[in-house]
mmCIF file of C-alpha atoms in Angstrom:
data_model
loop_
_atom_site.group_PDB
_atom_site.id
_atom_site.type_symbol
_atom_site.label_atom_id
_atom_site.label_comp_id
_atom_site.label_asym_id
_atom_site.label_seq_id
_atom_site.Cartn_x
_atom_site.Cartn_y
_atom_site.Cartn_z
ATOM 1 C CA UNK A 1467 -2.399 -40.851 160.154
ATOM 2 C CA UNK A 1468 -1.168 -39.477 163.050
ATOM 3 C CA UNK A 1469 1.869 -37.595 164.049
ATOM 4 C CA UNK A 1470 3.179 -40.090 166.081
ATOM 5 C CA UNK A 1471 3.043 -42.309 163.770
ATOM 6 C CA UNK A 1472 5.548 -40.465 161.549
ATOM 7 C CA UNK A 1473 8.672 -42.020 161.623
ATOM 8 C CA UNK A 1474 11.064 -39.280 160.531
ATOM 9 C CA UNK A 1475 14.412 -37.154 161.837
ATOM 10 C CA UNK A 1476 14.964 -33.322 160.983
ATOM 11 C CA UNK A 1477 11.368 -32.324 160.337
ATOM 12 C CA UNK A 1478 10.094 -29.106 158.839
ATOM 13 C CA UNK A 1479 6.700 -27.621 158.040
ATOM 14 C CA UNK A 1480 5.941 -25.124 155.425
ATOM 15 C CA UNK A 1481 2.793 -23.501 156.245
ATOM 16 C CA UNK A 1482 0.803 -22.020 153.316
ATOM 17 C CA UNK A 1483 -2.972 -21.331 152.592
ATOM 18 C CA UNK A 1484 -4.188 -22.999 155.454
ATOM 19 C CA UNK A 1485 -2.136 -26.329 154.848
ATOM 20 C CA UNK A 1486 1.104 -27.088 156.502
ATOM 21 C CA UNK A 1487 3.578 -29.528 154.642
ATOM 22 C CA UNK A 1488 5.890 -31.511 156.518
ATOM 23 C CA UNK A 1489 9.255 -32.764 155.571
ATOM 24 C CA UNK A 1490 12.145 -34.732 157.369
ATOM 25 C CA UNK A 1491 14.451 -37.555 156.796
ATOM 26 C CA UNK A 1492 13.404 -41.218 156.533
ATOM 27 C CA UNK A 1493 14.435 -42.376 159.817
ATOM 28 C CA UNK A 1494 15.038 -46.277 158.602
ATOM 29 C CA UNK A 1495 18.984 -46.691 158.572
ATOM 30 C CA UNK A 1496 19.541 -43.394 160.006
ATOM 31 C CA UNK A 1497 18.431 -41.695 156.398
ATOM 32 C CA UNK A 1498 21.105 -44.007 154.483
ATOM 33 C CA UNK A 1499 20.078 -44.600 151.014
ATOM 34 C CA UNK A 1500 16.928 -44.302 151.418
ATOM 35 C CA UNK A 1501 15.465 -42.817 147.926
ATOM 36 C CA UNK A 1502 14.562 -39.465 148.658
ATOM 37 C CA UNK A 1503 12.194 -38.008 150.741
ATOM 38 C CA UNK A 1504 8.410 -37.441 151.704
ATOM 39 C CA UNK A 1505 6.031 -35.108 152.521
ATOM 40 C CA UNK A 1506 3.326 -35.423 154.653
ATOM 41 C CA UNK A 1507 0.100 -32.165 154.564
ATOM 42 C CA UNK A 1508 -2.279 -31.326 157.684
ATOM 43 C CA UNK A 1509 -5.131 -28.830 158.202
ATOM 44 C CA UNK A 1510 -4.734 -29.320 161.613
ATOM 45 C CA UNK A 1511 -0.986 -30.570 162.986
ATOM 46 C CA UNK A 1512 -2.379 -33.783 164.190
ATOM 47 C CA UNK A 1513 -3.823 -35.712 161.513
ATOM 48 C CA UNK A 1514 -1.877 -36.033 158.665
ATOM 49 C CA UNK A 1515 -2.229 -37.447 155.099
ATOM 50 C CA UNK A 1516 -0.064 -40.750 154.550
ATOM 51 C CA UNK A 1517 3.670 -39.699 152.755
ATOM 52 C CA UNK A 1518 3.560 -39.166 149.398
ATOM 53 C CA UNK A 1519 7.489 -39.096 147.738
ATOM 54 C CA UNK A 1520 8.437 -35.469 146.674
ATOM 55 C CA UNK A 1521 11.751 -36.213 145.671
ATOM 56 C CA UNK A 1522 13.465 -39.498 144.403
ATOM 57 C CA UNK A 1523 17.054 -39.402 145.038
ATOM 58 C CA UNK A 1524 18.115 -42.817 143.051
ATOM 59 C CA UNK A 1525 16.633 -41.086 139.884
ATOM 60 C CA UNK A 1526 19.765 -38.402 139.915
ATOM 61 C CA UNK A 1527 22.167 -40.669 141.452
ATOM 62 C CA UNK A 1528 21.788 -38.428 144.590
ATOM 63 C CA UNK A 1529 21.003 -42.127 146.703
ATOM 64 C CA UNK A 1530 25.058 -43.191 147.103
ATOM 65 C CA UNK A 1531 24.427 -42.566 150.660
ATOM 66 C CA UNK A 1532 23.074 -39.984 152.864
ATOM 67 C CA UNK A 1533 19.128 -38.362 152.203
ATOM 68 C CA UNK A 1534 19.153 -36.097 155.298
ATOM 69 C CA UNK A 1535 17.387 -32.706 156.451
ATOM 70 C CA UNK A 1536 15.510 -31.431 153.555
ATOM 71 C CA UNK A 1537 13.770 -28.190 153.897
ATOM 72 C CA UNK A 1538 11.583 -26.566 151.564
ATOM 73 C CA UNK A 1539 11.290 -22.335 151.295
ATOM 74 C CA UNK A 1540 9.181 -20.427 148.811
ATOM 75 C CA UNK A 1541 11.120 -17.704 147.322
ATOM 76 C CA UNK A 1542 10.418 -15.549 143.808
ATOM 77 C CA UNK A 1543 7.212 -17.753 142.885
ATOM 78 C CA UNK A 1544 9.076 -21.215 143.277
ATOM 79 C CA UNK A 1545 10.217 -23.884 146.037
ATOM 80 C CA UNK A 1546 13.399 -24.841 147.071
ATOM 81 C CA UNK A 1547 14.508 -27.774 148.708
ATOM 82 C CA UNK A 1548 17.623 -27.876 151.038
ATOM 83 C CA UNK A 1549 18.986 -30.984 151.424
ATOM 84 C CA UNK A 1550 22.489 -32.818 152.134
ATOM 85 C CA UNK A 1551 23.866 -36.220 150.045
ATOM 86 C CA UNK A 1552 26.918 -37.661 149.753
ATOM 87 C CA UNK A 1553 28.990 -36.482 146.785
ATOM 88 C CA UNK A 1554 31.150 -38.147 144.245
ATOM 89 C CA UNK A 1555 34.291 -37.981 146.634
ATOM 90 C CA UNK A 1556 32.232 -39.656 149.091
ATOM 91 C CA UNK A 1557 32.096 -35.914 151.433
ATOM 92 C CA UNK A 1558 28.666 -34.992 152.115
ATOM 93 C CA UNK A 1559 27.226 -31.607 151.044
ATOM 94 C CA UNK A 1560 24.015 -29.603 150.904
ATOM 95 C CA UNK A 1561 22.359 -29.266 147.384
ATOM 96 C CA UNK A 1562 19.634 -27.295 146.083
ATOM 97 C CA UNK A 1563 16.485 -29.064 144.456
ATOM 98 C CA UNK A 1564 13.808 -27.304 143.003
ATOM 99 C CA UNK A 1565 9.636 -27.861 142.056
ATOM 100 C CA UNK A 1566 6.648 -25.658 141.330
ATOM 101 C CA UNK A 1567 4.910 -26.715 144.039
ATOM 102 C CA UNK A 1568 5.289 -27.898 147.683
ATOM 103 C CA UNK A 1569 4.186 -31.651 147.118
ATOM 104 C CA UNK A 1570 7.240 -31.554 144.490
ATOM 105 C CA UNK A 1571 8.172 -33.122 142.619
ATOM 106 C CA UNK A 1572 11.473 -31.821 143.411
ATOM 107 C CA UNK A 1573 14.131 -31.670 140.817
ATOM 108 C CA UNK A 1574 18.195 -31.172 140.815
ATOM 109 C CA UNK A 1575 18.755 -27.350 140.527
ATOM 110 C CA UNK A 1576 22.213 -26.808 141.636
ATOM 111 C CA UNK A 1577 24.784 -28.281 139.366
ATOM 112 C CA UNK A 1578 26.920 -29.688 142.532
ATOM 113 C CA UNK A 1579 27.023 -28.887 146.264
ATOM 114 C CA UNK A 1580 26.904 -25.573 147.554
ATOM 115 C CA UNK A 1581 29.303 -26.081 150.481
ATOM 116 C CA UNK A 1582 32.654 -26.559 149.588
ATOM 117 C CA UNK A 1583 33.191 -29.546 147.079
ATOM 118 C CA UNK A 1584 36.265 -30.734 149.883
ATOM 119 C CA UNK A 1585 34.491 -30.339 153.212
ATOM 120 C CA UNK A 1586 32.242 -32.587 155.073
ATOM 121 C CA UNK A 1587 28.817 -30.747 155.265
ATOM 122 C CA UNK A 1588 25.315 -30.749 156.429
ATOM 123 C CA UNK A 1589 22.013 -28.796 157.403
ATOM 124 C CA UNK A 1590 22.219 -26.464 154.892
ATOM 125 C CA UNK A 1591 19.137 -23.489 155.496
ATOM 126 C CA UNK A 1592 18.479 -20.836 153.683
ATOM 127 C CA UNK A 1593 18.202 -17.034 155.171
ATOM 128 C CA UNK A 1594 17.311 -13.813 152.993
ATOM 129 C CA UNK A 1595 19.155 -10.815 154.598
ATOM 130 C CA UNK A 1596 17.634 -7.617 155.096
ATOM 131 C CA UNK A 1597 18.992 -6.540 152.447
ATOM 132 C CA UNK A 1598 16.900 -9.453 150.221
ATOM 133 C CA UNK A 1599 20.469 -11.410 149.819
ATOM 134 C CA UNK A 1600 20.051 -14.780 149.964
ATOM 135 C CA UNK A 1601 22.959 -17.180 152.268
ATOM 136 C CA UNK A 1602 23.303 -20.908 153.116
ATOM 137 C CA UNK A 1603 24.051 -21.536 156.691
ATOM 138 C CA UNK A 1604 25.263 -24.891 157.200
ATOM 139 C CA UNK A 1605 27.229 -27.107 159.070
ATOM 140 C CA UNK A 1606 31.075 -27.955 158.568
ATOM 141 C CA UNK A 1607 31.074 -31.799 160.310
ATOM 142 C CA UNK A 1608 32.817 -32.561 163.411
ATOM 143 C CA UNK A 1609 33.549 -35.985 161.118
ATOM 144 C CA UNK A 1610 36.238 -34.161 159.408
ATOM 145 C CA UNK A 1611 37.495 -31.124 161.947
ATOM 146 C CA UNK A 1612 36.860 -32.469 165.618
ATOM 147 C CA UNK A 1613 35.482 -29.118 166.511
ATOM 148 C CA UNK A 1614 31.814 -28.896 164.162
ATOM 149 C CA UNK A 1615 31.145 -25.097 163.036
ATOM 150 C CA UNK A 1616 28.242 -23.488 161.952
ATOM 151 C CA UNK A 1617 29.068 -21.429 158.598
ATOM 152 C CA UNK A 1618 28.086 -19.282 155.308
ATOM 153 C CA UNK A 1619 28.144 -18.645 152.293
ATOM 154 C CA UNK A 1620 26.655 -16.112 149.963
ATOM 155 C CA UNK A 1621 24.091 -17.431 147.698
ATOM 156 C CA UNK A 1622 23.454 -16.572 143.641
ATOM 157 C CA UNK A 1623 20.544 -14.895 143.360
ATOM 158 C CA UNK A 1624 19.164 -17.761 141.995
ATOM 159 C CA UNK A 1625 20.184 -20.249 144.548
ATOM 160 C CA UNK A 1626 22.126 -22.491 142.393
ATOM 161 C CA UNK A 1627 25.615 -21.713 143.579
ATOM 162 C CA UNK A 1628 27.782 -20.479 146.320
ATOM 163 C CA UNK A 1629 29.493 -16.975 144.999
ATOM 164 C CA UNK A 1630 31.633 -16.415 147.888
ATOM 165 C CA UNK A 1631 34.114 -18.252 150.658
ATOM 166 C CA UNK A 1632 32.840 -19.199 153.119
ATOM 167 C CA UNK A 1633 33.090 -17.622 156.448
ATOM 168 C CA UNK A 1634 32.410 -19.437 159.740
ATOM 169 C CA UNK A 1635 30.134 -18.327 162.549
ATOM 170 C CA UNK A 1636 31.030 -20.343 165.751
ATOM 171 C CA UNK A 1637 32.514 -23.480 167.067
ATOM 172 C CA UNK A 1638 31.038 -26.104 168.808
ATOM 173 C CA UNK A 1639 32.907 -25.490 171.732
ATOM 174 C CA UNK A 1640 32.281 -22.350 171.521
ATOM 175 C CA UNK A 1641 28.726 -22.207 174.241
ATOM 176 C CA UNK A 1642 29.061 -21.886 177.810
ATOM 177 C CA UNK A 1643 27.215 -24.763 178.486
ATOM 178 C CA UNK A 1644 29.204 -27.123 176.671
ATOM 179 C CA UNK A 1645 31.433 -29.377 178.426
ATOM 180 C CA UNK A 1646 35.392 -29.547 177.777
ATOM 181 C CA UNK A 1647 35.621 -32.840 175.724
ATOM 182 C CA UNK A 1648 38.857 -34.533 176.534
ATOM 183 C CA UNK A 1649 41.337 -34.373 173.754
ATOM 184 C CA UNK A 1650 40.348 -36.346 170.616
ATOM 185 C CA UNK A 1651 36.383 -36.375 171.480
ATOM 186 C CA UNK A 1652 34.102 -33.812 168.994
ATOM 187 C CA UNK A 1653 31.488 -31.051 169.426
ATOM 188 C CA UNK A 1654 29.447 -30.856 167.053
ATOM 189 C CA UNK A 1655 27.177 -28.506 165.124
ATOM 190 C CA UNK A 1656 23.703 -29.444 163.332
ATOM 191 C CA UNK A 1657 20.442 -28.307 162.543
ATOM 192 C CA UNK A 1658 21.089 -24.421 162.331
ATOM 193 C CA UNK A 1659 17.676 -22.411 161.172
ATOM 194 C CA UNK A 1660 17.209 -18.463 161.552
ATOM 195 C CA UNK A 1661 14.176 -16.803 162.759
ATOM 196 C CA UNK A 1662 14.529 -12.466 163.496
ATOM 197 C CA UNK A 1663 11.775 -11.565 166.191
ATOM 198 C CA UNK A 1664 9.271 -9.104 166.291
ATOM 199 C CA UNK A 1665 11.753 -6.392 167.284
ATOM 200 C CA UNK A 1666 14.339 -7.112 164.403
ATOM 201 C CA UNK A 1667 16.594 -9.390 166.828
ATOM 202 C CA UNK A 1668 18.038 -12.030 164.726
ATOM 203 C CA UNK A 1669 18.497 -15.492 166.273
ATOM 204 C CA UNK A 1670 19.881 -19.080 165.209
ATOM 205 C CA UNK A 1671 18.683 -22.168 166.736
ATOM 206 C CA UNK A 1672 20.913 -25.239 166.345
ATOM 207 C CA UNK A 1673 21.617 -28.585 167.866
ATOM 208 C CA UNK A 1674 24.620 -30.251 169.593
ATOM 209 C CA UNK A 1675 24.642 -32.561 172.577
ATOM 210 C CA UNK A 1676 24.972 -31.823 176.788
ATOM 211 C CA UNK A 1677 26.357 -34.195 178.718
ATOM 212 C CA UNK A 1678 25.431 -36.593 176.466
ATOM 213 C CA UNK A 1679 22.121 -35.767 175.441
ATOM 214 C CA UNK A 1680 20.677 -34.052 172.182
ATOM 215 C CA UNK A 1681 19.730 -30.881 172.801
ATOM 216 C CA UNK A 1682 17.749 -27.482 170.711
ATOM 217 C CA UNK A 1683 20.083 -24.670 171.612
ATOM 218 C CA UNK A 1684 19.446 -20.690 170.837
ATOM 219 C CA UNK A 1685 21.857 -18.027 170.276
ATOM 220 C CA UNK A 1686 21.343 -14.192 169.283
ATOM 221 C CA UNK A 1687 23.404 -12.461 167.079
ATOM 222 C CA UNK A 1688 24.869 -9.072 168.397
ATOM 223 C CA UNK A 1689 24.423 -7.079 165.746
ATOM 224 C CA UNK A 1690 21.070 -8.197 164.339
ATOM 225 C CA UNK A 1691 23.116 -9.888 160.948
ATOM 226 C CA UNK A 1692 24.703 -13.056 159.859
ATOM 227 C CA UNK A 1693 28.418 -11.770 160.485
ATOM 228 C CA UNK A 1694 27.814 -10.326 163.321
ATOM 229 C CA UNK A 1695 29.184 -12.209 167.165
ATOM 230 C CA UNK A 1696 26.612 -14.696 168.022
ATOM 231 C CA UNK A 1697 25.756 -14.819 171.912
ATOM 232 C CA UNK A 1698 24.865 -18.034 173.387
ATOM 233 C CA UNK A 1699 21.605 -18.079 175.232
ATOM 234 C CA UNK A 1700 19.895 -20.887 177.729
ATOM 235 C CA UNK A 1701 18.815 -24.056 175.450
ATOM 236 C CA UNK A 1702 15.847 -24.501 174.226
ATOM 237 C CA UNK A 1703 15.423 -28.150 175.029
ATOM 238 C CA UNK A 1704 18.263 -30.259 176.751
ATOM 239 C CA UNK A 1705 17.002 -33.838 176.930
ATOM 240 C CA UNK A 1706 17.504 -35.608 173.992
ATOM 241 C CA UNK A 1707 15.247 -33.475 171.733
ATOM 242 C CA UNK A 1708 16.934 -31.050 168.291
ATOM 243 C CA UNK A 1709 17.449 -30.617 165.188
ATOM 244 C CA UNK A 1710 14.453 -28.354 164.997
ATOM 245 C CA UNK A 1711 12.694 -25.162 163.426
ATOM 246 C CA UNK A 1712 10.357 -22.404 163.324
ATOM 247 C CA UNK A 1713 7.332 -21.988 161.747
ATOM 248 C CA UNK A 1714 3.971 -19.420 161.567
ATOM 249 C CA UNK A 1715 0.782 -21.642 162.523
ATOM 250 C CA UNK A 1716 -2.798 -21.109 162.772
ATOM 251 C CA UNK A 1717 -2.606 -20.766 166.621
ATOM 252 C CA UNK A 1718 0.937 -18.706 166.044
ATOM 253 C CA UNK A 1719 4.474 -19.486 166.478
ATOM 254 C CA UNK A 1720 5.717 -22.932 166.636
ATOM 255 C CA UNK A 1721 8.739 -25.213 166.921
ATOM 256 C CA UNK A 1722 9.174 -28.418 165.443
ATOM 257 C CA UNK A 1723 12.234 -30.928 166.682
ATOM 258 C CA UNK A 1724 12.139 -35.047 166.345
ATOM 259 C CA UNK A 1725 12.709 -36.793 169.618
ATOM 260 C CA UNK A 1726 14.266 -39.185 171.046
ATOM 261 C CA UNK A 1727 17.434 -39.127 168.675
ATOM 262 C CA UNK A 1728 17.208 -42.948 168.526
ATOM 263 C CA UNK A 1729 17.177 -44.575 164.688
ATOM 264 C CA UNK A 1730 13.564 -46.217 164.108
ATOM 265 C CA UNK A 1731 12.030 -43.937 166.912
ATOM 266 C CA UNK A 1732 12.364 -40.488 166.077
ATOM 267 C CA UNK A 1733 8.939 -38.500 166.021
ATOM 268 C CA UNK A 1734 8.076 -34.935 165.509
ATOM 269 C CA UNK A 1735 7.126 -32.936 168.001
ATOM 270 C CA UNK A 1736 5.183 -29.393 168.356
ATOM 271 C CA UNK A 1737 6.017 -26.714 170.699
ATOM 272 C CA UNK A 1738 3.972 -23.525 170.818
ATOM 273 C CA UNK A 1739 6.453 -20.480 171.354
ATOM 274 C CA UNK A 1740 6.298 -17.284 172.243
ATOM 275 C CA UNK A 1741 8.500 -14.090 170.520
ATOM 276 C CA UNK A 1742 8.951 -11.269 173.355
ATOM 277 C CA UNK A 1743 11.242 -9.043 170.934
ATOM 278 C CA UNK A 1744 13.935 -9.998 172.383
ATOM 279 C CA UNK A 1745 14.307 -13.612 172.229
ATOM 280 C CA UNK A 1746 12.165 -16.800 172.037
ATOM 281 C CA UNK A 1747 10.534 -19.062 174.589
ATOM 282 C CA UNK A 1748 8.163 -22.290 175.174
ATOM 283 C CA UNK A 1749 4.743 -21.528 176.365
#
């Protein structure tokens, strides 16, 4: 098939020996209870194998509601899903699955979430400091604060539980760009993925909308770590385009967003990008 015919939100691609693996949510019903999720492989980026399930959600009673924004990373041999359901209190939260290999299957490998059991989360990603610590960086909801923040926490070395509190990164009103909401209205946060440049610079790209519009946004942090002040640069992409990432390709680096943020039309798309050392741009 071809990638416009892939219906999906939130997609990311795992590239490994030669193949590239792409995930996302299930678009239908804006990923509500939807079973799980899909992968789809490519030599190429533009033809792509039909989905085959990696992970069925109703099979661990993970399909109560939400199946959103799984992401898979490779770390110590094994691969790790990402993904965010809705709990037992009916709060959403990011869990960690885990498989053998990148077709899955994926299996439950955190005993609960790993954002905190009462907030309303999403978009967990994984990042590996420099010191080979691994975080979660996630999204508290604008659902249940107004004012959506991006967030941490320290991970267990083996992924399957938060050891620390979690401390909180910016606001969504925090960019210059960003309009003043009147009183009552919500910025919000999503999609947050970490990529460090050439030169060591370590940056977060993340979603939230402009004027109305979806929209890939990039910030830099100032002091090349997780806690340090994160500086808001120019978006990425400001109409109606996000919830994207980064990823190594054949023909180098690339970034992956679904557009338009409509339910039932959502697509991925490619964007070849180029690292200067100091930040990120489209080619």
């Amino acid at each position: 098939m071809k990638l416009i015919d892939i219906n999906i939100r939130d997609p990311f691609v795992l590239f490994e020996k030669d193949t590239y693996y792409l995930y996302g949510t299930r678009a239908k019903k804006f990923g509500c209870k939807t079973g799980g999720f899909d992968v789809y492989t490519s030599d190429n980026l533009m033809d792509w194998s039909n989905p085959a399930e990696c992970f069925h959600s109703a099979a661990y009673g993970f399909n109560k509601e939400v199946n959103w924004a799984p992401e898979v990373h490779k770390y110590r041999g094994a691969y790790y899903m990402f993904a965010t359901f809705t709990k037992e209190n009916g709060l959403r939260g990011t869990f960690a699955l885990k498989a053998n290999s990148p077709l899955g299957p994926f299996v439950p490998h955190s005993e609960k979430a790993l954002t905190p059991e009462e907030w309303e989360c999403l978009d967990g990603t994984l990042y590996i400091d420099k010191g080979g610590n691994p975080y979660l960086i996630f999204c508290h909801e604008h659902t249940q604060i107004i004012d959506g923040t991006v967030c941490y926490v320290r991970l267990s070395d083996d992924l399957s539980k938060a050891v620390s509190e979690p401390v909180t990164m910016f606001c969504g009103s925090s960019p210059y760009y960003v309009e003043e909401k009147a009183e009552g209205e919500h910025y919000i946060t999503d999609g947050p993925f970490m990529y460090r440049t050439s030169n060591g610079e370590l940056l977060m790209i993340w979603s939230t909308f402009i004027h109305h519009q979806y929209a890939q946004c990039l910030a830099k942090s100032d002091n090349g770590e997780i806690d340090g002040n994160f500086i808001h640069l120019s978006p990425l992409i400001t109409n109606d385009g996000g919830h994207g990432m980064l990823f190594d390709s054949k023909e180098g680096l690339m970034l992956t967003f679904h557009t338009p943020n409509q339910t039932s039309f959502e697509r991925p798309i490619f964007k070849r990008m180029k690292d200067t050392g100091r930040l990120i741009e489209i080619v």
